[in-house]
PDB file of C-alpha atoms in Angstrom:
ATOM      1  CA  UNK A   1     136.176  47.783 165.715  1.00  0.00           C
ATOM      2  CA  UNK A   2     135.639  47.066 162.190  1.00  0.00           C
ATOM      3  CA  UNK A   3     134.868  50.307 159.688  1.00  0.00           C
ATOM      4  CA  UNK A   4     131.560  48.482 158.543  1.00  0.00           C
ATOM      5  CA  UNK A   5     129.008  47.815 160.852  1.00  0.00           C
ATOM      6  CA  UNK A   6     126.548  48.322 158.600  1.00  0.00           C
ATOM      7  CA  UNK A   7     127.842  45.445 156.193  1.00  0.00           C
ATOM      8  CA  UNK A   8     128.327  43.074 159.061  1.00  0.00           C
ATOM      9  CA  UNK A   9     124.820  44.078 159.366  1.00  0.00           C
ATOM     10  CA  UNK A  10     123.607  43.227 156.299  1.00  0.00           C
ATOM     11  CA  UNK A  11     126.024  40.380 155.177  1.00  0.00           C
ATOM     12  CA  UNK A  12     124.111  38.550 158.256  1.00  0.00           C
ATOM     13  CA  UNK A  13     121.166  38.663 156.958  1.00  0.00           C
ATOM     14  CA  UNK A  14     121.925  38.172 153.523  1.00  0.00           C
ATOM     15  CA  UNK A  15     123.299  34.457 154.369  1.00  0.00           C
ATOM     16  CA  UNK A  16     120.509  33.566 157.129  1.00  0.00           C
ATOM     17  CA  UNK A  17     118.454  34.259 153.907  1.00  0.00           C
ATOM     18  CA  UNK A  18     120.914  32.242 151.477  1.00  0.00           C
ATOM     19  CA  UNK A  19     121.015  29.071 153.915  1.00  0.00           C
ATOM     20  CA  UNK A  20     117.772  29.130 154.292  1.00  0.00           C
ATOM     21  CA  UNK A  21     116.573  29.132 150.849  1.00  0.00           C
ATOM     22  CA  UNK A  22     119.347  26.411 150.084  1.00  0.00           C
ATOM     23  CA  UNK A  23     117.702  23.502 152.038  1.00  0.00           C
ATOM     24  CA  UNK A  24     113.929  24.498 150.461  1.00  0.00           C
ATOM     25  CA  UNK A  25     115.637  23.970 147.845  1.00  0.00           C
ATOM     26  CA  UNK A  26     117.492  20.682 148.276  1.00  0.00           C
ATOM     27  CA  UNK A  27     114.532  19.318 150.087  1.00  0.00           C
ATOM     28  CA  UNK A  28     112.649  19.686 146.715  1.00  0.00           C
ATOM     29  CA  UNK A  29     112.067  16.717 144.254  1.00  0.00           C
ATOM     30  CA  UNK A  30     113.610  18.008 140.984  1.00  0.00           C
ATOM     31  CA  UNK A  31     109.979  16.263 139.243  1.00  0.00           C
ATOM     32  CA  UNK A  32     107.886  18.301 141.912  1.00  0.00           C
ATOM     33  CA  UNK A  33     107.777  21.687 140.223  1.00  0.00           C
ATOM     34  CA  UNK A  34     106.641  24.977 142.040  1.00  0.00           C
ATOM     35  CA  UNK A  35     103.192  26.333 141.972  1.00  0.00           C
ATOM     36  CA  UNK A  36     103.630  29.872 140.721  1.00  0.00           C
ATOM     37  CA  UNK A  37     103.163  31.806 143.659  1.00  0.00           C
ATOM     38  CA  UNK A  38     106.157  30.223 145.341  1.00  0.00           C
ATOM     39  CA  UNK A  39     107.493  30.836 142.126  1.00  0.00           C
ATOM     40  CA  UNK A  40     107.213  34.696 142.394  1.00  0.00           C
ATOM     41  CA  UNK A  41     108.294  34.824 146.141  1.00  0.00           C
ATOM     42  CA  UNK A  42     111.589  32.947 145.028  1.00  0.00           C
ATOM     43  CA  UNK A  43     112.544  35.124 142.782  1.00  0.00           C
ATOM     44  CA  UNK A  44     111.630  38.036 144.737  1.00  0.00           C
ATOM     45  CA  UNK A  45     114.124  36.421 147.398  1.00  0.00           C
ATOM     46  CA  UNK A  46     116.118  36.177 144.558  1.00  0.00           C
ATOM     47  CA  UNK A  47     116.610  39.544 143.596  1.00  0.00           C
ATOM     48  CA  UNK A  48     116.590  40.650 146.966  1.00  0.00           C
ATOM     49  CA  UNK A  49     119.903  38.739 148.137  1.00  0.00           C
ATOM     50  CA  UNK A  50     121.534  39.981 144.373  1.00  0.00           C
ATOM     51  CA  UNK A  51     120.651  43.878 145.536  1.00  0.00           C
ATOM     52  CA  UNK A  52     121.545  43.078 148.549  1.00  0.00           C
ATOM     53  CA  UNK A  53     124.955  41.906 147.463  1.00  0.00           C
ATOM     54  CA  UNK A  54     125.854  44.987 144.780  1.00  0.00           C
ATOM     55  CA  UNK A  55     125.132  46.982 147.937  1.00  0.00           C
ATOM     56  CA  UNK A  56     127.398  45.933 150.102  1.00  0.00           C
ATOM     57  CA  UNK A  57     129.880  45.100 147.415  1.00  0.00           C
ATOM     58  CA  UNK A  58     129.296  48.810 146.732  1.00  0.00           C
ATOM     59  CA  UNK A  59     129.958  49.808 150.523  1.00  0.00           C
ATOM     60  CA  UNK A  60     133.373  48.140 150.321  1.00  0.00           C
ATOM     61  CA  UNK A  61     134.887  49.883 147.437  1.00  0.00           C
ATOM     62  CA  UNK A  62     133.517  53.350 148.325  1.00  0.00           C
ATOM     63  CA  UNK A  63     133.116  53.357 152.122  1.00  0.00           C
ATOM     64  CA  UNK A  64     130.053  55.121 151.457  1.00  0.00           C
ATOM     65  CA  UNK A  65     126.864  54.859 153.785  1.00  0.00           C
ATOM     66  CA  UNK A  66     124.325  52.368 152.386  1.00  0.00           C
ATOM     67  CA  UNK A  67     121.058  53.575 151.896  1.00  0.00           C
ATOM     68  CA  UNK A  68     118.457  50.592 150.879  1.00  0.00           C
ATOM     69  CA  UNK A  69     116.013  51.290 148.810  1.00  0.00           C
ATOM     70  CA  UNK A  70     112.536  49.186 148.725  1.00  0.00           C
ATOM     71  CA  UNK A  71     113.033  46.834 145.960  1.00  0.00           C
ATOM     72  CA  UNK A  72     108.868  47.398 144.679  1.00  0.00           C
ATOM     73  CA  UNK A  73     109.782  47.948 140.953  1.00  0.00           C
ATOM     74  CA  UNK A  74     107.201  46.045 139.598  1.00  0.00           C
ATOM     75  CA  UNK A  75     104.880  48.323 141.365  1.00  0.00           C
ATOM     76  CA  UNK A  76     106.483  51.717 140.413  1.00  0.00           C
ATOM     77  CA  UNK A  77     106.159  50.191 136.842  1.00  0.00           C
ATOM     78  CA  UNK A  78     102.672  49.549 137.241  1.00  0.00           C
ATOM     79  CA  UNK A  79     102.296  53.177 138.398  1.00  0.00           C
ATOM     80  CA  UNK A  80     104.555  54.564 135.390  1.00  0.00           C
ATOM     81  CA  UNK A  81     102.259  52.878 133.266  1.00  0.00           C
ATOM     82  CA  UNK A  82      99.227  54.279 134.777  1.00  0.00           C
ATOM     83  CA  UNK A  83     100.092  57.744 134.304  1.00  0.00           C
ATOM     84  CA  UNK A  84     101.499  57.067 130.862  1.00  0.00           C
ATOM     85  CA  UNK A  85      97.828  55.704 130.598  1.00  0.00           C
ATOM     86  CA  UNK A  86      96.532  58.841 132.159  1.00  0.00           C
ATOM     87  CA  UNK A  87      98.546  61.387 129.760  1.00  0.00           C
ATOM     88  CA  UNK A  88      97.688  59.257 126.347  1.00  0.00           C
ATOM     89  CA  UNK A  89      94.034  59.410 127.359  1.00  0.00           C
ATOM     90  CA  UNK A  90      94.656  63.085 128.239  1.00  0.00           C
ATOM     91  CA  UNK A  91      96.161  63.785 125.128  1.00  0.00           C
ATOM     92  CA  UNK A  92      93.519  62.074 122.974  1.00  0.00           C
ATOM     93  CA  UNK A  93      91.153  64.036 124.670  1.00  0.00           C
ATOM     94  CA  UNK A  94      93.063  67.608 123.834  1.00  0.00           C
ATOM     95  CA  UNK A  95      93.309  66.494 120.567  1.00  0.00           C
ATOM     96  CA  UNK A  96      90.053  65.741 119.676  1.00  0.00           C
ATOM     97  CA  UNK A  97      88.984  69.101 121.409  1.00  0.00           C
ATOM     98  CA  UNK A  98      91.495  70.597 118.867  1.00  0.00           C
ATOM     99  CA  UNK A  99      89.718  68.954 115.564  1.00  0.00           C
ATOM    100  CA  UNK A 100      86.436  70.211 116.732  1.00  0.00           C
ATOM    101  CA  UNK A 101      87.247  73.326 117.376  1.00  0.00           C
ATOM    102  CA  UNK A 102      89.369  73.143 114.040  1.00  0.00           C
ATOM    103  CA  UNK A 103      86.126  72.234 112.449  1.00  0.00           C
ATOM    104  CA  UNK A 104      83.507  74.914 114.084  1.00  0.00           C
ATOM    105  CA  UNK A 105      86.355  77.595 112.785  1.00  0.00           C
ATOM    106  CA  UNK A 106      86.254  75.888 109.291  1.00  0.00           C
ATOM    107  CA  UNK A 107      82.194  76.462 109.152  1.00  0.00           C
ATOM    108  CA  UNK A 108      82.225  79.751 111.227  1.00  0.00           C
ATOM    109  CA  UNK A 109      84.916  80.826 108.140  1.00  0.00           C
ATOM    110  CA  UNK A 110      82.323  79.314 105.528  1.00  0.00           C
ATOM    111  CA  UNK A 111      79.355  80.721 107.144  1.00  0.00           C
ATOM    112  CA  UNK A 112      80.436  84.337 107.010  1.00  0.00           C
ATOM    113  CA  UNK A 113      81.743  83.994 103.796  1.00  0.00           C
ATOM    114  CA  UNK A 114      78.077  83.182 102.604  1.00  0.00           C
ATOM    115  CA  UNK A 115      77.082  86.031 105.291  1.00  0.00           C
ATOM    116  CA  UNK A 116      79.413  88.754 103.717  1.00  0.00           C
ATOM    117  CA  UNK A 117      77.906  87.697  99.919  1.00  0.00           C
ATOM    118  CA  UNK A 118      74.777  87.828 100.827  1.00  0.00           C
ATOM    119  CA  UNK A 119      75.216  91.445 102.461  1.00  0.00           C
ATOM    120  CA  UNK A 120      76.868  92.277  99.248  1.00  0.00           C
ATOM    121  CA  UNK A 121      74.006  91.601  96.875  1.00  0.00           C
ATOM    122  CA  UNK A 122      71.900  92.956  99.223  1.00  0.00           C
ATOM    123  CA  UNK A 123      73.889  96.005  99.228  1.00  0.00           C
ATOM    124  CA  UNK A 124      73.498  96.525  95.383  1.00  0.00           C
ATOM    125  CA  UNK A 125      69.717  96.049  95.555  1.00  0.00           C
ATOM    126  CA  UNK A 126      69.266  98.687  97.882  1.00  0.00           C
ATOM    127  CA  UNK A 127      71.007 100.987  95.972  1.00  0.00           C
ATOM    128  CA  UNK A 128      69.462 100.193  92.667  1.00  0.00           C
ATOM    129  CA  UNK A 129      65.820 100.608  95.095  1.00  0.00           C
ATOM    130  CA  UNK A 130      67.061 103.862  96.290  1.00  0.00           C
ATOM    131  CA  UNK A 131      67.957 104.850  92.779  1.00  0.00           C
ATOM    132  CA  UNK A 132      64.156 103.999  91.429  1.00  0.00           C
ATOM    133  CA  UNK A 133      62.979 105.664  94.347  1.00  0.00           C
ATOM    134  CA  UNK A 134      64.573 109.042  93.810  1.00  0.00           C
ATOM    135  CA  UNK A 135      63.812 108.706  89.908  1.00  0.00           C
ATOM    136  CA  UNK A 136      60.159 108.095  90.854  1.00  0.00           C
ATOM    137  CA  UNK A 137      60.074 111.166  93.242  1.00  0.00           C
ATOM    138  CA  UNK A 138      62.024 113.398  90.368  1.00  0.00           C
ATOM    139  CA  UNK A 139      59.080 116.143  89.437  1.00  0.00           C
ATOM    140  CA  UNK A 140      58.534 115.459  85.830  1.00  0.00           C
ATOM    141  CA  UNK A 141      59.726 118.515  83.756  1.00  0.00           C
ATOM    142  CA  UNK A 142      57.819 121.229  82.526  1.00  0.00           C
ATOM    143  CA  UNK A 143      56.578 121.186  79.074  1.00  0.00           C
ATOM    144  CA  UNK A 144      57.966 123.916  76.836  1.00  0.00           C
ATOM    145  CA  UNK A 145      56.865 127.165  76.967  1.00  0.00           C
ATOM    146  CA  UNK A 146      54.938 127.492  73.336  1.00  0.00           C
ATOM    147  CA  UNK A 147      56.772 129.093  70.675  1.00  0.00           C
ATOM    148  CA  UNK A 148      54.679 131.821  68.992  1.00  0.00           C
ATOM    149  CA  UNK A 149      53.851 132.156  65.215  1.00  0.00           C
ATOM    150  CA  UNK A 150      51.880 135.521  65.662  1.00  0.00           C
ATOM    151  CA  UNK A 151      54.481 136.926  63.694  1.00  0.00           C
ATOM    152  CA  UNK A 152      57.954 135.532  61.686  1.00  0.00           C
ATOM    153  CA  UNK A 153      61.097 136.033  63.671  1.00  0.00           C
ATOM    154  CA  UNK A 154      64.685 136.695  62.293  1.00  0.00           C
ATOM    155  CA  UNK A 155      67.558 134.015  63.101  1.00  0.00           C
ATOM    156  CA  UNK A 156      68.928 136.707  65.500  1.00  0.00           C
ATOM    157  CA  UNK A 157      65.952 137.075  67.135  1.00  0.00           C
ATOM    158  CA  UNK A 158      65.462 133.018  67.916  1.00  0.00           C
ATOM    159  CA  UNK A 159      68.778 132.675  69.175  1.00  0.00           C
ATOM    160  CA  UNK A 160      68.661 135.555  71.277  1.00  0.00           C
ATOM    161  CA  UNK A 161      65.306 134.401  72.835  1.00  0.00           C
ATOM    162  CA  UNK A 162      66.629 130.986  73.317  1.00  0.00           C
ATOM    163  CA  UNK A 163      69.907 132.274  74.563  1.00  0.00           C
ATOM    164  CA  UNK A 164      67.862 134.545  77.448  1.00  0.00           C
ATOM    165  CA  UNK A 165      65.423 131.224  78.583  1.00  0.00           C
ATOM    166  CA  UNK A 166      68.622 129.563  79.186  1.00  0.00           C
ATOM    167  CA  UNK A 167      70.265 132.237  80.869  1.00  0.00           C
ATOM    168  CA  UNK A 168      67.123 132.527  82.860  1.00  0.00           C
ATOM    169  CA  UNK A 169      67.320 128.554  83.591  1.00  0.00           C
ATOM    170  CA  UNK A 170      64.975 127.414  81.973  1.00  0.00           C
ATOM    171  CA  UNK A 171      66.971 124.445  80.264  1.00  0.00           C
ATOM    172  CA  UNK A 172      64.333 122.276  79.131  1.00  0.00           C
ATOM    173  CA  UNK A 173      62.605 125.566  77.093  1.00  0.00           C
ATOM    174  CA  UNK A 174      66.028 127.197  75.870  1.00  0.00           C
ATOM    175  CA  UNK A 175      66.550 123.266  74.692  1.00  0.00           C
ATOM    176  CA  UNK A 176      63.086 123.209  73.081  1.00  0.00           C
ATOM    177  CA  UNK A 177      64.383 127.293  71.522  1.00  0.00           C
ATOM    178  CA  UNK A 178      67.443 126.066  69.839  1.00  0.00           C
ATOM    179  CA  UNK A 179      65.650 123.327  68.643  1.00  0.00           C
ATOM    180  CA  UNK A 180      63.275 125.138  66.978  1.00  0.00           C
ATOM    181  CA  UNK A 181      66.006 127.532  65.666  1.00  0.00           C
ATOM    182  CA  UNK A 182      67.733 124.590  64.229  1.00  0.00           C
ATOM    183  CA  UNK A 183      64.837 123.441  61.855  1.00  0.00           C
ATOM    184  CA  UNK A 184      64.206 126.803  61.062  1.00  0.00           C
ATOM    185  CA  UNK A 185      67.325 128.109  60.220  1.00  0.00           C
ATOM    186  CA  UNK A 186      69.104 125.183  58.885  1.00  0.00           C
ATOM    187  CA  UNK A 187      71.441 127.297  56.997  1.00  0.00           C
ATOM    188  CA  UNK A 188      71.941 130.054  59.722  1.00  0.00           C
ATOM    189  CA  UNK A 189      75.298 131.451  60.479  1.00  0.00           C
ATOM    190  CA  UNK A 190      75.233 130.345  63.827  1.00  0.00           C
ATOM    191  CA  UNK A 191      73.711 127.078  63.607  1.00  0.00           C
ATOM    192  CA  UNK A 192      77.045 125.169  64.962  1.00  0.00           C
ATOM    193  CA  UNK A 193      77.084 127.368  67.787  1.00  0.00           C
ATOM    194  CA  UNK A 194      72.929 127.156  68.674  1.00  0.00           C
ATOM    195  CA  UNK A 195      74.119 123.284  68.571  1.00  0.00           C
ATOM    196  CA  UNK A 196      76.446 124.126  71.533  1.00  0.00           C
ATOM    197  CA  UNK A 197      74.203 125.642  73.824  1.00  0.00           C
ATOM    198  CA  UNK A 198      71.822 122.972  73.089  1.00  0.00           C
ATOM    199  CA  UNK A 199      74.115 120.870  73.901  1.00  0.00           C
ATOM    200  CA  UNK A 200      74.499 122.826  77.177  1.00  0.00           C
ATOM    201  CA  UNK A 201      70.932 122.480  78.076  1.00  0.00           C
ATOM    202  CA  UNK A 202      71.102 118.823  77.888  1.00  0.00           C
ATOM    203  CA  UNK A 203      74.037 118.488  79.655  1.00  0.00           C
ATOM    204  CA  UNK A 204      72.250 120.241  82.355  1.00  0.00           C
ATOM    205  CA  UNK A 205      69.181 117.842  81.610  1.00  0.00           C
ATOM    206  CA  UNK A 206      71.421 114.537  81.822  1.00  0.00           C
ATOM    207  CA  UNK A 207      71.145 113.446  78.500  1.00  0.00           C
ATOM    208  CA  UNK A 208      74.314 112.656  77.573  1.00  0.00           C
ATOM    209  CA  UNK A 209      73.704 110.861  74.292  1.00  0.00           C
ATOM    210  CA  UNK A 210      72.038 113.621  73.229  1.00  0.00           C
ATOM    211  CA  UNK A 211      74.840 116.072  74.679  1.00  0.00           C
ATOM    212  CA  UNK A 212      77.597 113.992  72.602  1.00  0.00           C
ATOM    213  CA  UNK A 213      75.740 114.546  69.829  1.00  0.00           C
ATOM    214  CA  UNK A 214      74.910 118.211  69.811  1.00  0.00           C
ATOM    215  CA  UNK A 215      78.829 119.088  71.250  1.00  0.00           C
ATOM    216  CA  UNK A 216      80.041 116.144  68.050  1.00  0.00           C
ATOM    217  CA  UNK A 217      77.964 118.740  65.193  1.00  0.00           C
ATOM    218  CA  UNK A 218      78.895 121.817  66.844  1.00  0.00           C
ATOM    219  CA  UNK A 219      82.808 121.293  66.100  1.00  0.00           C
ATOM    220  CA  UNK A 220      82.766 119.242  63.013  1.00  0.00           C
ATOM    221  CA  UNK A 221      84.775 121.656  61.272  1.00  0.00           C
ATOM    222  CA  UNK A 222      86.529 122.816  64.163  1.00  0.00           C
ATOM    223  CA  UNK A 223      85.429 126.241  64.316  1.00  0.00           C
ATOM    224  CA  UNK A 224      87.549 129.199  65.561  1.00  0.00           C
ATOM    225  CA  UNK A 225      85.051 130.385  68.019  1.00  0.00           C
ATOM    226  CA  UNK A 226      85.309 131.805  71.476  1.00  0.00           C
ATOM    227  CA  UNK A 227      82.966 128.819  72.411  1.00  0.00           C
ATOM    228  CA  UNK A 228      84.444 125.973  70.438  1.00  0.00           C
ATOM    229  CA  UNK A 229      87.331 124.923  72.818  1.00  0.00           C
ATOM    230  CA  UNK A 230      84.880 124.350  75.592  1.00  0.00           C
ATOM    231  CA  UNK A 231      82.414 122.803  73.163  1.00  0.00           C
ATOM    232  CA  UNK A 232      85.559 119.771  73.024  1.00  0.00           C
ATOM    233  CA  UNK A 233      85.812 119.304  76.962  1.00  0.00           C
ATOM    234  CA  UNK A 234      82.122 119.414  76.786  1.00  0.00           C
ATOM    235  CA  UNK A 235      82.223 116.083  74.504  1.00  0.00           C
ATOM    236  CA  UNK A 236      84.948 114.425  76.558  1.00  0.00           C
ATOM    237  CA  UNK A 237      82.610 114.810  79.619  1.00  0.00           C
ATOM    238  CA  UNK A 238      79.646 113.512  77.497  1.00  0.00           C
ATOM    239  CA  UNK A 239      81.624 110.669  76.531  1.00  0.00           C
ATOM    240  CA  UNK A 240      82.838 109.896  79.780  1.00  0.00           C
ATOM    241  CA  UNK A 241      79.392 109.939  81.228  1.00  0.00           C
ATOM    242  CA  UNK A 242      78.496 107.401  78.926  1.00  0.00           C
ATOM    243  CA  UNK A 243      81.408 104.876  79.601  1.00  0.00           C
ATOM    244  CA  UNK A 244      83.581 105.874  76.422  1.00  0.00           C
ATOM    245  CA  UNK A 245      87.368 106.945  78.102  1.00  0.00           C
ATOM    246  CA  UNK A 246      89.262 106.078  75.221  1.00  0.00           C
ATOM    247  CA  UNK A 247      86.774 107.922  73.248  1.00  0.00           C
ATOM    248  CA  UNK A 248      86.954 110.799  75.726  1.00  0.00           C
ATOM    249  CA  UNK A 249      91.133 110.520  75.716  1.00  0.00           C
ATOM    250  CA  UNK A 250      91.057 111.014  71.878  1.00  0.00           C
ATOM    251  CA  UNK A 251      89.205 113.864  71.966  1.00  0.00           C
ATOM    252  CA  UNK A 252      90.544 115.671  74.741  1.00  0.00           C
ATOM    253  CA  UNK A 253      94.194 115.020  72.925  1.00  0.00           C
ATOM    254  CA  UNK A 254      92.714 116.948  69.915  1.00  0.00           C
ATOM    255  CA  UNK A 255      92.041 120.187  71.846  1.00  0.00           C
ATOM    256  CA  UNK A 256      95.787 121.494  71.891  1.00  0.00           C
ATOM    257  CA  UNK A 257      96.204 120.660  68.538  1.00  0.00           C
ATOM    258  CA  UNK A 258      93.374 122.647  67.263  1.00  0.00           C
ATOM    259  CA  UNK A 259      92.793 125.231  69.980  1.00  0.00           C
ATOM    260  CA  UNK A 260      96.501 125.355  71.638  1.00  0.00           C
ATOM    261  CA  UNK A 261      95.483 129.676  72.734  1.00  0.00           C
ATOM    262  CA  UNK A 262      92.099 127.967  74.537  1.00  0.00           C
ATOM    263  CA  UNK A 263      91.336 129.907  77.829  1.00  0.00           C
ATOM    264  CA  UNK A 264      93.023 128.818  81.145  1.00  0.00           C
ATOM    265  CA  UNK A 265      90.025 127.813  82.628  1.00  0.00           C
ATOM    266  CA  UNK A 266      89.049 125.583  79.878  1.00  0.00           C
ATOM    267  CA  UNK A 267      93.064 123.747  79.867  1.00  0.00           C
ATOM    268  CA  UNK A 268      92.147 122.813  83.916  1.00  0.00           C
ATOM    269  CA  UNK A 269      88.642 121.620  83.017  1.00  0.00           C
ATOM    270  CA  UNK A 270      90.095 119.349  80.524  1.00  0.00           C
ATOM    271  CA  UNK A 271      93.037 118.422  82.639  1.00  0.00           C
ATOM    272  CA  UNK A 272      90.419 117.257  85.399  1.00  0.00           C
ATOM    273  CA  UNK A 273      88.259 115.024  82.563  1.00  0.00           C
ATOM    274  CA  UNK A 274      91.885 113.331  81.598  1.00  0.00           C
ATOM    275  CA  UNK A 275      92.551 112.406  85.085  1.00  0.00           C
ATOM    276  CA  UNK A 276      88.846 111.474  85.390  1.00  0.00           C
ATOM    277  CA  UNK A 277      89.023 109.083  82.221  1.00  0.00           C
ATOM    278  CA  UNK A 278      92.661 108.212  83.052  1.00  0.00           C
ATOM    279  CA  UNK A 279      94.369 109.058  80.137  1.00  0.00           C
ATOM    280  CA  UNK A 280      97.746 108.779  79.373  1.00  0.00           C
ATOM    281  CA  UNK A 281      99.845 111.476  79.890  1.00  0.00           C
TER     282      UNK A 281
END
């Protein structure tokens, strides 16, 4: 018994097929071509006896089983294509998902920009409204208490009345006191020190201009008074309240110099208006 059944098998048919397509063939005029649909079929034929062949020519040399596989590669191409067709069309589609949503981001980004702006200037008009509002509902300040002429005062006894209205809280009357001291004792002995604690009372009032001014006369000559080294911080503060650090710095590095046995207290008070104005150390 032969060790290929299966190639008898298919040899057989393989050469019914080749004899029969030879005499179609013969019996064809040369000048009668084929209509392409016989065409098509004979080359299908065609490539059927060729696999045919490599698969039995294969059998021999390996002894391995045949398996035949339908020979429908045109339609297996067809349906490669078709999902190729399929995953383009599918891809086109993701992508153009992706630049849309690429876009919405790009104007959701823009939008809250313009959002968080707009909060921001609203921000800073309702804090310069809430600043007008609580100026507006500030009590206006008492007038000064009238200073009585009945009867002429000594310097000692202005300062000491001006000195116990403060002391008492009144600022805007001590203020009004030293004031009056001032102009009338131009030449008194303690008229740089009245300027201090007027300068005090306006502190307390928020007049820092004023303040700056008062603290500025009060140690022009750098008095050596208990009061005068905290008359200096005093200034630096002043200045610092009106937007002058490097103005405040200077000063503040003068205190050392000309009061270097000031009070402990009055060293950490101007320690804090240095870091406050950042100065250098």
């Amino acid at each position: 018994m032969s060790r290929f059944p299966l190639l008898r098998r298919l040899a057989l048919p393989a050469a019914i097929l080749a004899m029969a397509a030879a005499p179609v063939l013969a019996q064809t005029p040369m000048d009668d071509p084929l209509d392409a649909r016989d065409a098509r079929r004979v080359e299908r034929m065609e490539k059927v006896v060729r696999e045919l062949r490599d698969i039995v020519f294969k059998a021999q040399k390996t002894g391995a089983p045949v398996v035949v596989q339908p020979a429908d590669t045109d339609a297996r191409m067809l349906e490669l294509s078709s999902r190729i067709a399929d995953l383009e069309q599918t891809l086109r589609r993701i992508n153009g998902s992706m630049e849309t949503t690429a876009h919405e981001l790009d104007l959701t980004k823009r939008e809250n920009a313009r959002l968080k702006e707009q909060l921001a200037g609203l921000t800073e008009k309702l804090a310069a409204a809430e600043q007008r509002v609580a100026t507006l509902e500030k009590p206006p300040e008492p007038p000064p208490p009238p200073i009585e002429d009945a009867k002429p005062r000594t310097a000692s006894e202005a300062f000491t009345e001006a000195r116990g209205l403060m002391q008492a809280g009144d600022n805007a009357g001590a203020g009004a006191a030293f004031e009056a001291y001032l102009e009338q004792f131009p030449d008194g002995p303690r008229q740089a020190e009245a300027r201090y604690w007027l300068g005090k009372t306006q502190t307390a009032r928020r007049q820092h201009a004023q303040a700056a001014s008062s603290y500025l006369a009060s140690i022009r000559n750098w008095p050596q008074a208990s009061w005068a080294p905290d008359a200096v911080v005093e200034l630096a503060r002043a200045l610092i309240a009106l937007k002058k650090p490097e103005d405040a710095c200077q000063t503040l590095a003068e205190l050392p110099k000309r009061y270097p046995k000031a009070p402990a207290a009055v060293n950490t008070r101007a320690k804090a208006a240095a870091t406050q104005a950042k100065c250098a150390a």
